[in-house]
XYZ file of C-alpha atoms in Angstrom:
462
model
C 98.618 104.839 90.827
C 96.097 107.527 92.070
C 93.574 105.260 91.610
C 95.109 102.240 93.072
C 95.692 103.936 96.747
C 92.338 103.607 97.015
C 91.817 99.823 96.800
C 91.774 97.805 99.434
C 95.381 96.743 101.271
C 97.215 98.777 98.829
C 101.161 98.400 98.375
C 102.951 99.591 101.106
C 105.263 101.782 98.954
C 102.906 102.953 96.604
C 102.666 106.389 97.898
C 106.564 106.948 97.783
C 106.432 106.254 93.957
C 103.272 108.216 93.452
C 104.896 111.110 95.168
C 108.251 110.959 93.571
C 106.282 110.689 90.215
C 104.256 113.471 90.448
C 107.290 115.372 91.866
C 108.807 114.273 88.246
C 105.506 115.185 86.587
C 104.987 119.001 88.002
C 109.196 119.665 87.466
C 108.967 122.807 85.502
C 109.824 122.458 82.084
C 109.156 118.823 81.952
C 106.243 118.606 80.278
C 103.578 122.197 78.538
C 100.170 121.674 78.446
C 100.988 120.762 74.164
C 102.171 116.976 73.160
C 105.865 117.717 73.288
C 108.077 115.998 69.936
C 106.860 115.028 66.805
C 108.291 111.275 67.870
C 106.458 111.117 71.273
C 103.275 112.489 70.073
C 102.828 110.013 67.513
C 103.906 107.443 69.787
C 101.218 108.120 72.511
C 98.239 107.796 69.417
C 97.652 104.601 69.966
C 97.031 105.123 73.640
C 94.849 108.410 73.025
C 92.980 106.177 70.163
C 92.426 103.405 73.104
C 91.652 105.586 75.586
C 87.837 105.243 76.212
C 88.619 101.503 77.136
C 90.591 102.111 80.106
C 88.221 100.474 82.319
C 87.876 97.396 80.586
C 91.686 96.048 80.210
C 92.509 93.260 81.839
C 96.291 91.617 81.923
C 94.620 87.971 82.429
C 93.294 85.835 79.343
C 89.997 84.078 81.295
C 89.433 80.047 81.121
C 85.793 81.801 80.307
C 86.020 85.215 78.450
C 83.663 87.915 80.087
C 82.405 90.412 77.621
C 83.821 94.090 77.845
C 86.862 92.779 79.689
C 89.647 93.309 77.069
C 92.979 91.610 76.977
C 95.550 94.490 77.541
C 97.824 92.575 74.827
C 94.884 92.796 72.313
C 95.545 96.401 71.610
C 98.483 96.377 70.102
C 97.265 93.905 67.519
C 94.052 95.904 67.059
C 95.738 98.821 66.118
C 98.675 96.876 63.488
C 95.413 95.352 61.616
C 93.334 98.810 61.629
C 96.670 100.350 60.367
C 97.762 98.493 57.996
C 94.475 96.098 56.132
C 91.514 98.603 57.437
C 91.964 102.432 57.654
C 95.877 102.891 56.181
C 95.077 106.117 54.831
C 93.391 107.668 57.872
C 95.882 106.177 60.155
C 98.867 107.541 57.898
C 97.071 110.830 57.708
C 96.716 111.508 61.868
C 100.224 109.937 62.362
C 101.222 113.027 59.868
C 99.564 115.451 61.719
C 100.704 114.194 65.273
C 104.408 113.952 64.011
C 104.011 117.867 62.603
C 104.936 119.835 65.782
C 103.049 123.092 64.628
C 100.041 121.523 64.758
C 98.079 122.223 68.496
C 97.865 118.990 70.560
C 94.223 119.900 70.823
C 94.288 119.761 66.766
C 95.307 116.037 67.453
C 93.364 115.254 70.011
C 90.861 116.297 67.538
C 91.997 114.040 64.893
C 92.617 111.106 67.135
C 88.955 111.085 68.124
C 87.255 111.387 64.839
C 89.501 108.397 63.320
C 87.913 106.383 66.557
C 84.525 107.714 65.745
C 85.252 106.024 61.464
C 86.602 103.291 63.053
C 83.297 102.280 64.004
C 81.872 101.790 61.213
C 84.963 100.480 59.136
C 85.285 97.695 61.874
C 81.234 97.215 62.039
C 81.639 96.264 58.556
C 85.027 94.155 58.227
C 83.154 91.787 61.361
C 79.850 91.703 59.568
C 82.104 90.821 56.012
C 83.495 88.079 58.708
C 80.169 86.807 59.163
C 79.008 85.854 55.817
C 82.784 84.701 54.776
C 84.873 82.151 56.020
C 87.523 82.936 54.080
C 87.064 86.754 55.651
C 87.417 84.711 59.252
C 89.957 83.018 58.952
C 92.134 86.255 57.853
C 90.886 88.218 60.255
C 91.141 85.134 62.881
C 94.696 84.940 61.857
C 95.516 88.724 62.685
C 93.732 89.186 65.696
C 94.590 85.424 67.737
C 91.079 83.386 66.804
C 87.811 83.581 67.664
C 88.645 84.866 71.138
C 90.295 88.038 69.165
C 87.249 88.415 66.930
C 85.421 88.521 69.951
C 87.423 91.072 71.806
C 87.244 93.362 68.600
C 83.264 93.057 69.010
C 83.948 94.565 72.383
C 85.746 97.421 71.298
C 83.818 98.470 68.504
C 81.321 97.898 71.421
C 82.605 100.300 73.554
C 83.328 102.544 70.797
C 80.004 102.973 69.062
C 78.417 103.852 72.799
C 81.540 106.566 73.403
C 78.850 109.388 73.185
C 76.537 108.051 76.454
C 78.997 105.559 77.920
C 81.803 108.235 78.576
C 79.462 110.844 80.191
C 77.753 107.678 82.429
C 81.325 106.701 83.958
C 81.739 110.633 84.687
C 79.076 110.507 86.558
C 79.905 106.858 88.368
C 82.588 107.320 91.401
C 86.302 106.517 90.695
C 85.913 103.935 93.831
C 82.654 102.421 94.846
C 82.445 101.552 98.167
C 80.506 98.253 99.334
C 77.521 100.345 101.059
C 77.302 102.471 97.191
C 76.122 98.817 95.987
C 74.283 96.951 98.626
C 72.130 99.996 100.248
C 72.883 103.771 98.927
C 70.715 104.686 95.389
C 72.882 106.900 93.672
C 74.811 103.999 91.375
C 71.588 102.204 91.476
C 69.494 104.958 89.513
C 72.192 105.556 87.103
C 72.956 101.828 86.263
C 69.373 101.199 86.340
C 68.343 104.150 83.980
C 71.500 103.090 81.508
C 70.335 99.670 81.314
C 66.877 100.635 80.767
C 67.902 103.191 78.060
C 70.402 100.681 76.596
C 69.390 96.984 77.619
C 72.075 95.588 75.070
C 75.394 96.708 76.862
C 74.355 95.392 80.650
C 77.185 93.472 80.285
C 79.233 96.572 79.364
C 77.962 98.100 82.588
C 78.902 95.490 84.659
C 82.653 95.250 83.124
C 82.874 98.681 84.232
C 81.587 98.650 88.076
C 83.718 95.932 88.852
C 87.348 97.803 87.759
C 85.934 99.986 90.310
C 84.598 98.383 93.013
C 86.051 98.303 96.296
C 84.079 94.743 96.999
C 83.694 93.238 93.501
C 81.670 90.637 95.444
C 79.361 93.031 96.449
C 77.619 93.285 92.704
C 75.709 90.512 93.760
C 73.776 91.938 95.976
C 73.688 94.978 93.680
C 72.189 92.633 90.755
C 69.558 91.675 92.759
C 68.686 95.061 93.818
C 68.363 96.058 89.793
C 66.379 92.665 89.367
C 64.194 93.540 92.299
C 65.010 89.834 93.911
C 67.981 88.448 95.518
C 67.277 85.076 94.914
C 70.084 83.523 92.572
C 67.461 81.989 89.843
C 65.597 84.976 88.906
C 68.980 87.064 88.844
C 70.324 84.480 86.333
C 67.262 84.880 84.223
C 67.246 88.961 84.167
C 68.775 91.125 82.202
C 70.964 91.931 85.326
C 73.300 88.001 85.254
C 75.917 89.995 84.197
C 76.581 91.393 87.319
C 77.299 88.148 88.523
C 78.787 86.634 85.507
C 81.768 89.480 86.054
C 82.525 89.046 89.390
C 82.776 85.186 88.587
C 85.105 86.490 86.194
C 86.867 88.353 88.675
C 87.049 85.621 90.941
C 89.212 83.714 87.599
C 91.252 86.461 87.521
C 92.415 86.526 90.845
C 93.028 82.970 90.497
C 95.137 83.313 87.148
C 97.069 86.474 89.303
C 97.865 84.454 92.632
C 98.903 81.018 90.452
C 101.246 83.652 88.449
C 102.494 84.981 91.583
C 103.128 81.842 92.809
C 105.189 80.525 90.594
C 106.776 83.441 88.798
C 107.262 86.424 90.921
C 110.191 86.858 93.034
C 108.608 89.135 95.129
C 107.451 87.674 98.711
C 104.201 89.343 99.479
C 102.528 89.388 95.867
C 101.257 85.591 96.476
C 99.595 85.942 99.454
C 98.271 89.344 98.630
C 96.486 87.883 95.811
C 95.284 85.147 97.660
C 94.229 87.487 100.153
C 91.793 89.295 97.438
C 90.794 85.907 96.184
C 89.387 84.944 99.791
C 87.768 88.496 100.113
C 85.835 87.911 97.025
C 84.677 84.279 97.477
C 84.049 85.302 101.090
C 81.571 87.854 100.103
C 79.970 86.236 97.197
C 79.430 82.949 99.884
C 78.055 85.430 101.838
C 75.604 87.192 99.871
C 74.464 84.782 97.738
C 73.620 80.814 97.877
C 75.301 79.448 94.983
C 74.157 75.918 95.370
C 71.055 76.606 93.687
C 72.905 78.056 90.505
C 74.749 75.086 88.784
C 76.508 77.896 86.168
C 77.986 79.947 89.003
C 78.236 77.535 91.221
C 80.613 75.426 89.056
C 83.021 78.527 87.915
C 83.770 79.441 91.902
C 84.367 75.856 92.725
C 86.745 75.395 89.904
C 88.945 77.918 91.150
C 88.291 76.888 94.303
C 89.841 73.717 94.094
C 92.440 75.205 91.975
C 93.893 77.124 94.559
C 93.007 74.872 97.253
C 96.066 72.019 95.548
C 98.876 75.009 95.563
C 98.098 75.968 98.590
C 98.229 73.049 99.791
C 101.539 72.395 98.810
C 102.942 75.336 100.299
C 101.724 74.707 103.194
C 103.254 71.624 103.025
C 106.577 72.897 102.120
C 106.520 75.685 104.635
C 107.908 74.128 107.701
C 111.693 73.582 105.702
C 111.411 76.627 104.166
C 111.189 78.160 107.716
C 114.169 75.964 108.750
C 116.287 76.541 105.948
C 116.108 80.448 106.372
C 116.989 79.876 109.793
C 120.510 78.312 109.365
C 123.278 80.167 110.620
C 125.166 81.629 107.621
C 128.757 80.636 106.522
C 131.953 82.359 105.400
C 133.384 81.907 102.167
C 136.855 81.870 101.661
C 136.788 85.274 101.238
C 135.677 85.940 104.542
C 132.375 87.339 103.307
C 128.980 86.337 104.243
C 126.627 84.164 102.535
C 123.595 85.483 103.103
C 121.085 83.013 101.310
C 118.561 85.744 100.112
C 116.606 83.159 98.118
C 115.658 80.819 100.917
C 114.589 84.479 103.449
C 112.383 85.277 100.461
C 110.956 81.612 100.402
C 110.367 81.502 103.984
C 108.584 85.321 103.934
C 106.639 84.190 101.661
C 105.574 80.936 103.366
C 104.520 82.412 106.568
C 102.430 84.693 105.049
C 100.678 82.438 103.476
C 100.451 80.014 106.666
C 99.133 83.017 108.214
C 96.659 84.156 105.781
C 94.941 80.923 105.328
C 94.336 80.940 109.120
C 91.203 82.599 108.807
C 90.441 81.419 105.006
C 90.822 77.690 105.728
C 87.591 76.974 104.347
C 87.586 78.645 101.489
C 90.901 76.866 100.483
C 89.958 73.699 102.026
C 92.921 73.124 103.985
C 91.578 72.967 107.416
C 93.640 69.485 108.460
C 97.235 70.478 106.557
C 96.799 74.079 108.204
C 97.103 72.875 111.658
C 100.118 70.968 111.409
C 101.435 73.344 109.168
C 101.718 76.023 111.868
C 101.692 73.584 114.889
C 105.194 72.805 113.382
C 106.109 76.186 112.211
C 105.536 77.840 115.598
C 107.646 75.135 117.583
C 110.638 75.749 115.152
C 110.300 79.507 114.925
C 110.416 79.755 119.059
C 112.598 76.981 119.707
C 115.303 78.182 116.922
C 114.793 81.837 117.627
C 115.905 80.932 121.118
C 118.507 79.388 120.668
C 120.105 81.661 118.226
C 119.755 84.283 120.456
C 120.959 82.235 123.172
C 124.063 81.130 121.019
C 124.345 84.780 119.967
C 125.754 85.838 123.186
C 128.813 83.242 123.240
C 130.042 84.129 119.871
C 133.037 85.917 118.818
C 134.944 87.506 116.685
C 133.754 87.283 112.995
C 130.749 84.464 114.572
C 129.191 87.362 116.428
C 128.654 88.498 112.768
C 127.285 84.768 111.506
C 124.805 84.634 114.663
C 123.786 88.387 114.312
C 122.730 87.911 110.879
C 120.382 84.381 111.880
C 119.413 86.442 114.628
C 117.406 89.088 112.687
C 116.423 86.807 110.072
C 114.600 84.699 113.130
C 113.021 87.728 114.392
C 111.599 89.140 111.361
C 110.026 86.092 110.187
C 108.570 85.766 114.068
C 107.431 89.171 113.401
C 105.687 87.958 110.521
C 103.881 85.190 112.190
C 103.782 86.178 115.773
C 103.381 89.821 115.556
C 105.723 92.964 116.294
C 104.617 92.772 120.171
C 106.353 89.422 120.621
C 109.287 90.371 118.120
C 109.939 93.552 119.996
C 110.576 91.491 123.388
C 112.857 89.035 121.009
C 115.049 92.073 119.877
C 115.724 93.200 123.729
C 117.044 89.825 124.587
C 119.347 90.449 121.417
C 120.199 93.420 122.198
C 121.253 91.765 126.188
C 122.996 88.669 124.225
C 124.970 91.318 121.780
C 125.897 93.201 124.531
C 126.981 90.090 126.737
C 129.192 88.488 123.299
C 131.155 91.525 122.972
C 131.378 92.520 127.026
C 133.162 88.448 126.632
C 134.902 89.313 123.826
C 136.840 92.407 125.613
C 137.902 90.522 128.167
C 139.380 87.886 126.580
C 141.041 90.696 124.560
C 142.596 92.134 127.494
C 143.801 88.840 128.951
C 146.448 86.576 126.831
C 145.542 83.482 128.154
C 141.929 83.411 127.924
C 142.586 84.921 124.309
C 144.269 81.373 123.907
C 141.766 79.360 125.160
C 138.846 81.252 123.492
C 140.966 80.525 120.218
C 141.481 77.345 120.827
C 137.947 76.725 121.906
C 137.000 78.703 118.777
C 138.955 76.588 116.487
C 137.398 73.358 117.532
């Protein structure tokens, strides 16, 4: 969470959970500086074991798998196979240890990191045993998920066998790089440079790295063509130094994979166009610094998730005018007497218009230039014509109606908040506040007079 504040257009309430967590953390007598319980310190082993590759975990599983970026999920099934077919006896021996309470945590600690440092070697040889049996393949296959999970165990013995230079190197690399670090300052540049010099074979290693921590993923473009000592997109490709590029295209199929999951699966009305949001930032900068037309490879991965994106999108902009319109119904009673406030279709429409109004300015790179314009041609009349007239309607209501109206009434100026902007909402509350004020001034008066409280009843019950 420390990390993610950060990033660019981070979540609004991530400092109220970072604070109440560390308020949790630093309660005294929640946690010593020692591994407290034999039962919790052998259940955090596997994430002390997996700890150098921290910066390499993805929670996406590519349409093209990058090397060094590691399937979170992967882990777990690493560390059954080493457990149980590979190492049993050291695994059973540190799980001993770490479920012994007199031992130190540093004695652990200790222990954890010289099974890692075996582990090497025990799963250099099981992959090279792979290579000269099929039969060996297909068992490990079968443990790990495939080829893709032979793969990703390449990786982390990887990343494992280069633990003694690779750890100090990301020391010594910021926890954010800023844009500028990439495209003009040296101080990255001379390390990454020196590392790949010293160890040409893990580039790609490198590269996995920088872009978990890169404030402008798109902006290791530019910083491969710095390292390759030309910017043009043919020699990069040919250098040691394609990589660079290869990850952020890999980035760019991550964001994809994250905004398509949004989209469809999370409840949660700002995560899609958030995501789409980073999408555009990235394709916006790679456009920018590079001219992908003349590299078919690269070329061909942005465009596919180009036009991926580009068909959802286009549906929801397509839907987004009803959505609007259904949020903006006047809620009902049921029988009851309570509200039905339809949560769902508020959540749809939020959603919607933030999507209507990111694509604004990222038209292009969605490619919905035409379906854009009518989208919020129609979606502005209906906001301002229905906002109006709620508001208008808002000031002849009574009795439990005022309540019906008051409730469209906010709903219609916090989604014209979203799309308009808080200026033009704040004028939009004062006339409700005037049109609340006018309903009840009518409904006092018919109150205190019998026979307009029997015409506004039967008016009312009309």
């Amino acid at each position: 969470m420390e990390r993610a504040q950060f990033q660019k257009n981070p979540d609004p309430n991530l400092q109220v959970i970072l604070t109440a967590a560390l308020g949790l953390l630093r309660t005294p007598g929640a946690l010593t500086p020692e591994i407290d319980g034999g039962i919790q310190r052998r259940n955090q082993i596997q994430r002390m074991f997996f700890s150098p590759l921290e910066d390499f975990l993805i929670n996406e599983t590519l349409p093209i798998r990058q090397e060094a970026r590691i399937n979170r999920n992967m882990l777990n099934r690493v560390w059954k196979w080493l457990g149980r077919d590979l190492m049993p006896d050291d695994f059973q021996t540190v799980l001993e240890q770490a479920g012994n309470t007199k031992v130190s945590g540093e004695r652990v600690a200790a222990l954890v990191q010289a099974l890692r440092t075996r582990s090497v070697d025990a799963v250099g040889e099981a992959l090279h045993r792979c290579e000269v049996s099929d039969t060996q393949r297909r068992r490990m296959g079968i443990e790990l998920g495939g080829e893709r999970g032979i793969a990703e165990l390449r990786d982390i013995q990887k990343i494992f066998s280069a633990e003694r230079w690779l750890v100090p190197f990301l020391q010594n690399i910021p926890e954010r790089i800023n844009e500028q670090r990439l495209k003009r300052d040296t101080d990255v540049l001379r390390l990454v440079d020196k590392c790949s010099y010293r160890f040409p074979d893990h580039v790609s290693v490198i590269a996995a790295a920088l872009v978990d921590r890169a404030d402008a993923p798109a902006a290791l473009c530019s910083f491969a063509g710095r390292l390759a000592g030309d910017d043009d997109p043919k020699a990069i490709e040919k250098s040691q130094f394609a990589p660079f590029v290869d990850v952020v295209m890999s980035e760019a199929e991550r964001l994809q994979i994250l905004a398509l999951e949004h989209c469809k699966n999370n409840p949660d009305p700002v995560a899609f166009s958030q995501a789409l949001l980073e999408y555009h930032s990235l394709v916006r900068g790679v456009e920018r610094d590079m001219d992908l037309s003349v590299s078919g490879k690269w070329h061909k991965r942005l465009a596919e998730t180009k036009r991926s994106l580009s068909n959802v999108v286009t549906t929801e902009l397509n839907n987004a005018h009803g959505a609007v319109r259904k949020a903006l119904q006047v809620p009902k009673f049921d029988q009851a007497g309570k509200l039905q406030i339809d949560q769902e279709a508020i959540d749809d429409a939020v959603r919607t218009l933030r999507v209507v109004n990111m694509v604004r300015n990222a038209s292009e790179t969605f490619a919905v230039n035409e379906v854009g314009k009518r989208t919020r041609q129609a979606v502005e009349q209906t906001l301002e014509i229905v906002t109006r007239s709620q508001i208008s309607d808002l000031g002849k209501a009574r009795g439990r109606q005022l309540q019906a109206h008051l409730a469209a009434a906010d709903v219609a100026i916090m989604l014209s908040e979203i799309y308009f902007g808080s200026e033009y909402a704040n004028q939009l509350r004062r006339s409700r506040q005037a049109a609340v004020a006018k309903a009840r001034k009518l409904t006092a008066s018919v109150q205190g007079n019998p026979e307009r409280k029997l015409v506004a009843h039967a008016l009312g019950s009309r």
